[in-house]
C-alpha positions as CSV (number, residue, x, y, z in Angstrom):
1,M,0.0,0.0,0.0
2,N,1.5,3.3,-1.0
3,L,1.3,6.5,1.1
4,S,-1.7,8.0,-0.7
5,E,-3.7,4.8,-0.2
6,R,-2.7,4.7,3.4
7,L,-3.9,8.3,3.9
8,N,-7.2,7.4,2.2
9,E,-7.7,4.4,4.5
10,D,-6.8,6.3,7.6
11,M,-9.3,9.1,6.5
12,K,-12.0,6.5,6.2
13,Q,-11.2,5.1,9.7
14,A,-11.2,8.6,11.2
15,M,-14.6,9.3,9.6
16,K,-16.0,6.0,11.1
17,S,-14.6,6.7,14.5
18,K,-15.6,10.4,14.3
19,D,-12.0,11.5,15.1
20,K,-12.1,15.1,14.0
21,F,-8.4,15.8,14.8
22,K,-7.2,13.0,12.6
23,L,-9.7,13.7,9.9
24,S,-8.9,17.4,9.6
25,N,-5.1,16.7,9.4
26,I,-5.5,14.0,6.8
27,R,-7.8,16.2,4.8
28,M,-5.3,19.0,4.9
29,V,-2.5,16.8,3.6
30,R,-4.7,15.2,1.0
31,S,-5.8,18.6,-0.2
32,T,-2.2,19.7,-0.7
33,I,-1.5,16.4,-2.5
34,K,-4.6,16.8,-4.8
35,N,-3.7,20.4,-5.6
36,L,-0.2,19.4,-6.7
37,E,-1.6,16.5,-8.7
38,I,-3.9,18.9,-10.5
39,D,-1.0,21.3,-11.2
40,L,1.3,18.5,-12.5
41,K,-1.6,16.6,-14.3
42,R,-0.4,13.3,-12.9
43,S,-0.5,11.2,-9.7
44,L,2.3,11.8,-7.1
45,D,4.6,9.0,-6.1
46,D,5.5,8.2,-2.5
47,N,8.6,10.4,-2.5
48,E,6.6,13.4,-3.5
49,V,3.9,12.7,-0.9
50,L,6.7,12.4,1.7
51,D,8.0,15.8,0.6
52,I,4.5,17.3,1.2
53,I,4.2,15.7,4.6
54,S,7.7,16.9,5.6
55,R,6.8,20.4,4.5
56,E,3.6,20.3,6.5
57,I,5.6,19.2,9.6
58,K,8.2,21.9,9.0
59,Q,5.4,24.5,8.9
60,R,4.0,23.3,12.2
61,K,7.4,23.4,13.8
62,D,7.9,27.0,12.7
63,A,4.5,27.9,14.0
64,L,5.2,26.0,17.2
65,Q,8.2,28.3,17.9
66,D,6.0,31.4,17.3
67,F,3.3,30.1,19.6
68,E,5.8,29.4,22.3
69,K,7.2,32.9,22.1
70,A,3.7,34.3,22.3
71,G,2.9,32.2,25.3
72,R,-0.1,30.5,23.6
73,D,-0.1,27.1,25.4
74,D,-3.3,26.1,23.8
75,L,-1.9,26.4,20.3
76,V,1.4,24.9,21.4
77,A,-0.3,21.7,22.5
78,N,-2.3,21.5,19.2
79,A,0.8,22.1,17.1
80,K,2.8,19.4,18.9
81,A,-0.1,16.9,18.5
82,E,-0.3,17.7,14.7
83,I,3.5,17.2,14.4
84,D,3.3,13.8,16.2
85,F,0.4,12.7,14.1
86,L,2.0,13.6,10.8
87,S,5.4,12.2,11.8
88,A,3.8,8.7,11.9
89,Y,3.6,8.9,8.1
90,L,7.3,9.5,7.7
91,P,9.9,6.7,7.6
92,E,11.7,5.9,10.8
93,Q,13.9,8.9,11.6
94,L,17.7,8.5,11.7
95,S,19.5,9.1,14.9
96,E,22.2,11.8,15.2
97,E,24.9,9.2,15.2
98,E,23.6,7.7,12.0
99,I,23.4,11.1,10.4
100,K,27.0,11.8,11.4
101,V,28.2,8.6,9.7
102,I,26.3,9.5,6.5
103,V,27.7,13.1,6.7
104,Q,31.3,11.9,7.0
105,Q,30.8,9.5,4.1
106,T,29.3,12.3,1.9
107,I,32.1,14.7,2.8
108,Q,34.7,12.1,1.7
109,E,32.8,11.4,-1.5
110,T,32.5,15.1,-2.4
111,G,36.0,16.0,-1.2
112,A,34.8,19.0,0.6
113,S,37.2,20.6,3.1
114,S,35.7,24.0,4.0
115,K,32.4,25.6,4.9
116,A,32.5,27.3,1.4
117,E,31.8,23.8,0.0
118,M,28.8,23.2,2.3
119,G,26.3,23.6,-0.6
120,K,28.0,20.8,-2.5
121,V,27.9,18.5,0.6
122,M,24.2,19.3,1.3
123,S,23.1,18.7,-2.3
124,A,24.7,15.3,-2.2
125,L,23.5,14.5,1.3
126,M,19.9,15.5,1.3
127,P,18.7,12.8,-1.2
128,K,20.3,10.2,1.1
129,V,18.4,11.3,4.2
130,K,15.2,12.5,2.5
131,G,12.3,12.1,4.8
132,R,14.4,10.4,7.4
133,A,16.1,13.4,9.0
134,D,15.3,17.0,9.8
135,G,17.1,19.4,7.5
136,K,18.2,21.7,10.3
137,L,19.8,18.8,12.2
138,V,21.6,17.6,9.1
139,N,22.8,21.2,8.5
140,Q,24.2,21.5,12.0
141,V,26.0,18.1,11.7
142,V,27.6,19.2,8.4
143,Q,28.8,22.4,10.0
144,Q,30.5,20.4,12.8
145,F,32.5,18.4,10.3
146,L,33.5,21.2,8.0
């Protein structure tokens, strides 16, 4: 079962169980997917759906920081719950140690030796960790090694 089918099945279950939280989050993701499919005039594959889910999680993490600064505890709790819910659709996340190993290998492959070559390292690295690691964390690890 691909990711789009899984979202459809989970939406049906949320409707049956009258779980408004899950239902609204799944509908939001499906809406984004459908709009992109209409724009591209084709169905999306799992990688593209993962990109959308990752983007939605990133938006919520950014909003979470704003809510925390503003002291909006009600919105903080909701944003955390949405992040946790959407994260269940991502592949298992890499640990920081696993990321470090992949970063070291990529630095050796690209021959990068300074922070000026960070873009080259990141462009080679991100496809390897796509959907399995947060971009900010990967960026920090790369900076440690360069």
